[in-house]
Amino acid sequence: MKRNIVIILITALSALSYAQPPSDIRTQMDVEKNIFFTQHIGLTQEQAPEFWNLYNAYQKEEAELRQQEEELIEKGSADNLSEAQYAHIRASIAFNEKRRRESKDNFFKQLDKILTPKQMILFCKTTKEYRGMLLQRLKPTNSRHKK
């Protein structure tokens, strides 16, 4: 069953990589991420839909909170604000950080209901590995081939 999921995801990735315009790189990255996580965590057919619904909702919420934080920092970078305004912006940033921690805590509580303890550990490991892989891809090609 797990192998069937992987085969379907690989087939979908292959089809997307040929039919996809360069502007739709995000879709290809999402498919690759799904394959990477599904394989490394060992998601079953029953777990996969629940996991991805939860994970995608969490990622969306995280992106919104990061965007809000960036906007607050940008707003606070102005030179013409009063100390009270700077204090208010700083308090808003702190509140936003608290919301991000709470969101992550809630995500892991919900994830505990879907994954086994071993899969939870594999999820944490896979997340770090995937980020590392993305960082390697983002490095300029000339830095990989330094003489």
Coordinates of N, CA and C in Angstrom, one line a residue:
M1 N 0.8 -1.2 0.0 CA 0.0 0.0 0.0 C 0.9 1.3 0.0
K2 N 1.9 1.3 0.9 CA 2.7 2.5 1.0 C 3.5 2.6 -0.3
R3 N 3.9 1.5 -0.9 CA 4.6 1.6 -2.2 C 3.7 2.1 -3.3
N4 N 2.4 1.8 -3.2 CA 1.5 2.4 -4.2 C 1.4 3.9 -4.1
I5 N 1.4 4.4 -2.9 CA 1.3 5.9 -2.7 C 2.6 6.5 -3.3
V6 N 3.7 5.9 -3.0 CA 5.0 6.5 -3.5 C 5.0 6.4 -5.1
I7 N 4.6 5.3 -5.6 CA 4.6 5.2 -7.1 C 3.7 6.2 -7.7
I8 N 2.5 6.4 -7.1 CA 1.6 7.4 -7.7 C 2.2 8.8 -7.6
L9 N 2.8 9.1 -6.4 CA 3.5 10.5 -6.3 C 4.6 10.7 -7.2
I10 N 5.4 9.6 -7.4 CA 6.5 9.7 -8.4 C 6.0 10.0 -9.8
T11 N 5.0 9.2 -10.2 CA 4.4 9.4 -11.5 C 3.9 10.8 -11.7
A12 N 3.2 11.3 -10.6 CA 2.7 12.7 -10.7 C 3.8 13.7 -10.8
L13 N 4.9 13.5 -10.1 CA 6.0 14.4 -10.2 C 6.6 14.4 -11.6
S14 N 6.8 13.2 -12.1 CA 7.4 13.1 -13.5 C 6.5 13.8 -14.5
A15 N 5.2 13.6 -14.4 CA 4.3 14.3 -15.4 C 4.4 15.8 -15.2
L16 N 4.4 16.3 -13.9 CA 4.5 17.7 -13.7 C 5.8 18.3 -14.2
S17 N 6.8 17.6 -14.0 CA 8.1 18.2 -14.4 C 8.2 18.4 -15.9
Y18 N 7.5 17.7 -16.7 CA 7.6 17.9 -18.2 C 6.5 18.8 -18.6
A19 N 5.4 18.8 -18.0 CA 4.2 19.7 -18.5 C 4.2 21.0 -17.8
Q20 N 5.0 21.3 -16.9 CA 4.9 22.5 -16.1 C 5.7 23.6 -16.6
P21 N 5.1 24.8 -16.7 CA 5.9 26.0 -17.0 C 6.8 26.4 -15.9
P22 N 7.9 27.1 -16.2 CA 8.9 27.5 -15.1 C 8.2 28.2 -13.9
S23 N 7.1 29.0 -14.2 CA 6.5 29.8 -13.2 C 5.7 28.9 -12.2
D24 N 5.6 27.6 -12.5 CA 4.8 26.8 -11.6 C 5.7 25.8 -10.8
I25 N 6.9 26.3 -10.5 CA 7.9 25.6 -9.7 C 7.4 25.2 -8.4
R26 N 6.6 26.0 -7.8 CA 6.0 25.7 -6.4 C 5.3 24.4 -6.4
T27 N 4.5 24.1 -7.4 CA 3.7 22.9 -7.5 C 4.7 21.7 -7.5
Q28 N 5.7 21.8 -8.3 CA 6.7 20.7 -8.4 C 7.4 20.5 -7.0
M29 N 7.7 21.6 -6.4 CA 8.4 21.5 -5.1 C 7.4 20.8 -4.1
D30 N 6.1 21.1 -4.1 CA 5.2 20.5 -3.2 C 5.1 19.0 -3.4
V31 N 5.1 18.6 -4.7 CA 5.0 17.2 -5.0 C 6.2 16.5 -4.5
E32 N 7.4 17.1 -4.8 CA 8.7 16.5 -4.3 C 8.7 16.4 -2.8
K33 N 8.2 17.4 -2.1 CA 8.1 17.4 -0.6 C 7.2 16.3 -0.2
N34 N 6.0 16.2 -0.8 CA 5.1 15.1 -0.4 C 5.8 13.7 -0.6
I35 N 6.5 13.5 -1.7 CA 7.2 12.2 -1.9 C 8.2 12.0 -0.8
F36 N 9.0 13.1 -0.6 CA 10.1 13.0 0.4 C 9.6 12.6 1.8
F37 N 8.6 13.4 2.2 CA 8.0 13.2 3.6 C 7.3 11.8 3.7
T38 N 6.5 11.5 2.7 CA 5.8 10.2 2.7 C 6.8 9.0 2.8
Q39 N 7.8 9.1 2.0 CA 8.8 8.0 2.0 C 9.5 7.9 3.4
H40 N 10.0 9.0 3.8 CA 10.9 9.1 5.0 C 10.1 8.8 6.3
I41 N 8.9 9.3 6.4 CA 8.1 9.1 7.6 C 7.4 7.7 7.6
G42 N 7.1 7.2 6.4 CA 6.5 5.9 6.2 C 5.0 6.1 6.5
L43 N 4.4 7.1 5.9 CA 2.9 7.3 6.0 C 2.1 6.2 5.3
T44 N 1.1 5.7 6.0 CA 0.2 4.7 5.4 C -0.8 5.5 4.6
Q45 N -1.6 4.7 3.8 CA -2.7 5.3 3.0 C -3.7 6.0 3.9
E46 N -3.9 5.5 5.1 CA -4.9 6.0 6.0 C -4.3 7.3 6.6
Q47 N -3.0 7.3 6.9 CA -2.4 8.5 7.6 C -2.2 9.7 6.6
A48 N -1.9 9.4 5.4 CA -1.4 10.4 4.5 C -2.4 11.5 4.3
P49 N -3.7 11.3 4.0 CA -4.6 12.4 3.9 C -4.8 13.3 5.1
E50 N -4.9 12.6 6.3 CA -5.0 13.4 7.6 C -3.7 14.2 7.8
F51 N -2.5 13.5 7.6 CA -1.3 14.2 7.8 C -1.2 15.5 6.9
W52 N -1.4 15.3 5.6 CA -1.2 16.4 4.7 C -2.2 17.5 4.9
N53 N -3.5 17.2 5.3 CA -4.4 18.2 5.6 C -4.0 19.1 6.8
L54 N -3.5 18.4 7.8 CA -3.0 19.1 9.0 C -1.8 19.9 8.7
Y55 N -0.8 19.2 8.0 CA 0.5 19.9 7.7 C 0.3 21.1 6.8
N56 N -0.6 21.0 5.8 CA -0.8 22.1 4.9 C -1.5 23.3 5.6
A57 N -2.4 23.0 6.5 CA -3.1 24.0 7.3 C -2.1 24.7 8.2
Y58 N -1.3 23.9 8.8 CA -0.2 24.5 9.7 C 0.7 25.4 8.9
Q59 N 1.2 24.9 7.8 CA 2.1 25.7 6.9 C 1.4 27.0 6.5
K60 N 0.2 27.0 6.2 CA -0.6 28.2 5.8 C -0.6 29.2 6.9
E61 N -1.0 28.7 8.1 CA -1.0 29.5 9.3 C 0.4 30.1 9.6
E62 N 1.4 29.3 9.5 CA 2.8 29.8 9.7 C 3.1 30.9 8.8
A63 N 2.8 30.7 7.5 CA 3.1 31.7 6.5 C 2.4 33.0 6.8
E64 N 1.2 32.9 7.2 CA 0.4 34.1 7.5 C 1.0 34.9 8.7
L65 N 1.4 34.1 9.7 CA 2.0 34.7 10.9 C 3.4 35.3 10.6
R66 N 4.2 34.6 9.7 CA 5.5 35.2 9.3 C 5.3 36.5 8.5
Q67 N 4.3 36.5 7.6 CA 4.0 37.7 6.9 C 3.6 38.8 7.8
Q68 N 2.8 38.6 8.8 CA 2.4 39.6 9.7 C 3.6 40.1 10.5
E69 N 4.5 39.2 10.9 CA 5.7 39.7 11.6 C 6.6 40.5 10.7
E70 N 6.7 40.1 9.4 CA 7.5 40.9 8.5 C 6.9 42.3 8.3
E71 N 5.6 42.4 8.2 CA 5.0 43.7 8.1 C 5.2 44.6 9.3
L72 N 5.1 43.9 10.5 CA 5.3 44.7 11.7 C 6.8 45.2 11.8
I73 N 7.7 44.4 11.4 CA 9.1 44.8 11.5 C 9.3 45.9 10.5
E74 N 8.8 45.8 9.3 CA 8.9 46.9 8.3 C 8.3 48.2 8.8
K75 N 7.1 48.1 9.4 CA 6.5 49.2 10.0 C 7.3 49.8 11.1
G76 N 7.9 49.0 11.9 CA 8.8 49.5 13.0 C 10.1 50.0 12.6
S77 N 10.5 49.8 11.3 CA 11.7 50.3 10.8 C 11.7 51.8 10.4
A78 N 10.6 52.4 10.4 CA 10.4 53.8 10.1 C 11.1 54.6 11.2
D79 N 11.7 55.7 10.7 CA 12.4 56.6 11.6 C 11.6 57.7 12.3
N80 N 10.3 57.8 11.9 CA 9.5 58.9 12.4 C 8.4 58.5 13.3
L81 N 8.6 57.4 14.0 CA 7.6 56.9 15.0 C 7.9 57.4 16.4
S82 N 6.9 57.5 17.2 CA 7.1 57.9 18.6 C 7.6 56.6 19.4
E83 N 8.1 56.8 20.6 CA 8.5 55.7 21.4 C 7.3 54.8 21.7
A84 N 6.1 55.4 21.9 CA 4.9 54.6 22.2 C 4.6 53.7 21.0
Q85 N 4.7 54.3 19.8 CA 4.4 53.5 18.6 C 5.4 52.3 18.5
Y86 N 6.7 52.6 18.7 CA 7.7 51.5 18.7 C 7.4 50.4 19.7
A87 N 7.0 50.9 20.9 CA 6.6 49.9 22.0 C 5.4 49.1 21.6
H88 N 4.4 49.7 21.0 CA 3.2 49.0 20.5 C 3.6 48.0 19.4
I89 N 4.4 48.3 18.5 CA 4.9 47.4 17.5 C 5.6 46.3 18.1
R90 N 6.5 46.6 19.0 CA 7.3 45.5 19.6 C 6.4 44.5 20.4
A91 N 5.4 45.1 21.1 CA 4.4 44.2 21.8 C 3.7 43.3 20.8
S92 N 3.3 43.9 19.7 CA 2.6 43.1 18.6 C 3.5 42.0 18.1
I93 N 4.8 42.3 17.9 CA 5.7 41.3 17.4 C 5.8 40.1 18.5
A94 N 5.9 40.5 19.7 CA 6.0 39.5 20.8 C 4.7 38.7 20.8
F95 N 3.6 39.3 20.7 CA 2.3 38.6 20.6 C 2.3 37.6 19.4
N96 N 2.8 38.1 18.3 CA 2.8 37.2 17.1 C 3.7 36.0 17.3
E97 N 4.8 36.2 18.0 CA 5.7 35.1 18.3 C 5.0 34.1 19.2
K98 N 4.3 34.6 20.2 CA 3.5 33.7 21.1 C 2.5 32.9 20.3
R99 N 1.8 33.5 19.3 CA 0.8 32.8 18.5 C 1.5 31.8 17.7
R100 N 2.7 32.0 17.2 CA 3.5 31.0 16.4 C 3.8 29.8 17.3
R101 N 4.3 30.1 18.5 CA 4.6 29.0 19.4 C 3.3 28.1 19.7
E102 N 2.2 28.8 20.0 CA 1.0 28.1 20.3 C 0.5 27.3 19.1
S103 N 0.7 27.9 17.9 CA 0.3 27.2 16.7 C 1.1 25.9 16.5
K104 N 2.4 26.0 16.8 CA 3.3 24.8 16.6 C 3.0 23.8 17.7
D105 N 2.7 24.2 18.9 CA 2.3 23.3 20.0 C 1.0 22.5 19.6
N106 N 0.0 23.3 19.1 CA -1.2 22.7 18.6 C -1.0 21.7 17.5
F107 N -0.1 22.1 16.5 CA 0.2 21.2 15.4 C 0.7 19.9 15.9
F108 N 1.7 19.9 16.8 CA 2.3 18.7 17.3 C 1.3 17.9 18.1
K109 N 0.4 18.5 18.9 CA -0.7 17.8 19.6 C -1.6 17.0 18.6
Q110 N -1.9 17.7 17.5 CA -2.8 17.1 16.5 C -2.0 16.0 15.8
L111 N -0.7 16.2 15.5 CA 0.1 15.2 14.8 C 0.3 14.0 15.6
D112 N 0.3 14.1 17.0 CA 0.4 13.0 17.9 C -0.8 12.0 17.7
K113 N -1.9 12.5 17.2 CA -3.1 11.7 17.0 C -3.1 10.9 15.7
I114 N -2.2 11.3 14.8 CA -2.1 10.7 13.5 C -0.9 9.8 13.3
L115 N 0.3 10.3 13.9 CA 1.5 9.5 13.7 C 1.9 8.7 14.9
T116 N 2.6 7.6 14.7 CA 3.2 6.9 15.8 C 4.3 7.7 16.4
P117 N 4.8 7.3 17.7 CA 5.9 8.0 18.2 C 7.2 8.0 17.3
K118 N 7.4 6.8 16.7 CA 8.6 6.7 15.8 C 8.4 7.6 14.6
Q119 N 7.2 7.7 14.1 CA 7.0 8.5 12.9 C 7.1 10.0 13.3
M120 N 6.8 10.4 14.5 CA 7.0 11.7 15.0 C 8.4 12.1 15.0
I121 N 9.3 11.2 15.4 CA 10.7 11.4 15.4 C 11.2 11.5 14.0
L122 N 10.7 10.6 13.1 CA 11.1 10.6 11.7 C 10.6 11.9 11.1
F123 N 9.5 12.4 11.5 CA 9.0 13.7 10.9 C 10.0 14.8 11.3
C124 N 10.4 14.9 12.5 CA 11.3 15.9 12.9 C 12.6 15.8 12.1
K125 N 13.1 14.6 12.0 CA 14.4 14.4 11.3 C 14.2 14.7 9.8
T126 N 13.1 14.3 9.2 CA 12.8 14.5 7.8 C 12.7 16.0 7.5
T127 N 12.1 16.8 8.4 CA 11.9 18.2 8.3 C 13.3 18.9 8.1
K128 N 14.2 18.5 9.0 CA 15.6 19.1 9.0 C 16.3 18.6 7.7
E129 N 16.2 17.4 7.3 CA 16.8 16.9 6.1 C 16.3 17.6 4.9
Y130 N 15.0 17.8 4.8 CA 14.4 18.5 3.7 C 14.8 19.9 3.6
R131 N 14.9 20.6 4.7 CA 15.4 22.0 4.7 C 16.8 22.1 4.3
G132 N 17.6 21.1 4.7 CA 19.0 21.1 4.3 C 19.1 20.9 2.8
M133 N 18.3 20.0 2.3 CA 18.3 19.7 0.8 C 17.9 20.9 0.1
L134 N 16.9 21.6 0.5 CA 16.5 22.9 -0.1 C 17.6 23.9 -0.1
L135 N 18.2 24.1 1.0 CA 19.3 25.0 1.1 C 20.5 24.7 0.1
Q136 N 20.8 23.4 0.0 CA 21.8 23.0 -1.0 C 21.4 23.3 -2.4
R137 N 20.1 23.2 -2.7 CA 19.6 23.5 -4.1 C 19.7 25.0 -4.3
L138 N 19.5 25.8 -3.3 CA 19.4 27.2 -3.5 C 20.8 27.9 -3.6
K139 N 21.8 27.1 -3.2 CA 23.2 27.7 -3.3 C 23.5 27.9 -4.8
P140 N 24.2 28.9 -5.1 CA 24.6 29.2 -6.5 C 25.5 28.0 -7.0
T141 N 25.3 27.7 -8.2 CA 26.1 26.5 -8.8 C 27.6 26.8 -8.7
N142 N 28.0 28.0 -8.9 CA 29.4 28.3 -8.9 C 30.1 28.1 -7.5
S143 N 29.3 28.2 -6.4 CA 29.8 27.9 -5.1 C 30.1 26.5 -4.8
R144 N 29.3 25.6 -5.6 CA 29.5 24.2 -5.5 C 30.8 23.7 -6.2
H145 N 31.2 24.5 -7.2 CA 32.3 24.1 -8.0 C 33.5 25.0 -7.8
K146 N 33.8 25.5 -6.6 CA 34.9 26.4 -6.3 C 36.2 25.6 -6.6
K147 N 37.2 26.3 -7.2 CA 38.4 25.7 -7.5 C 39.5 26.0 -6.4

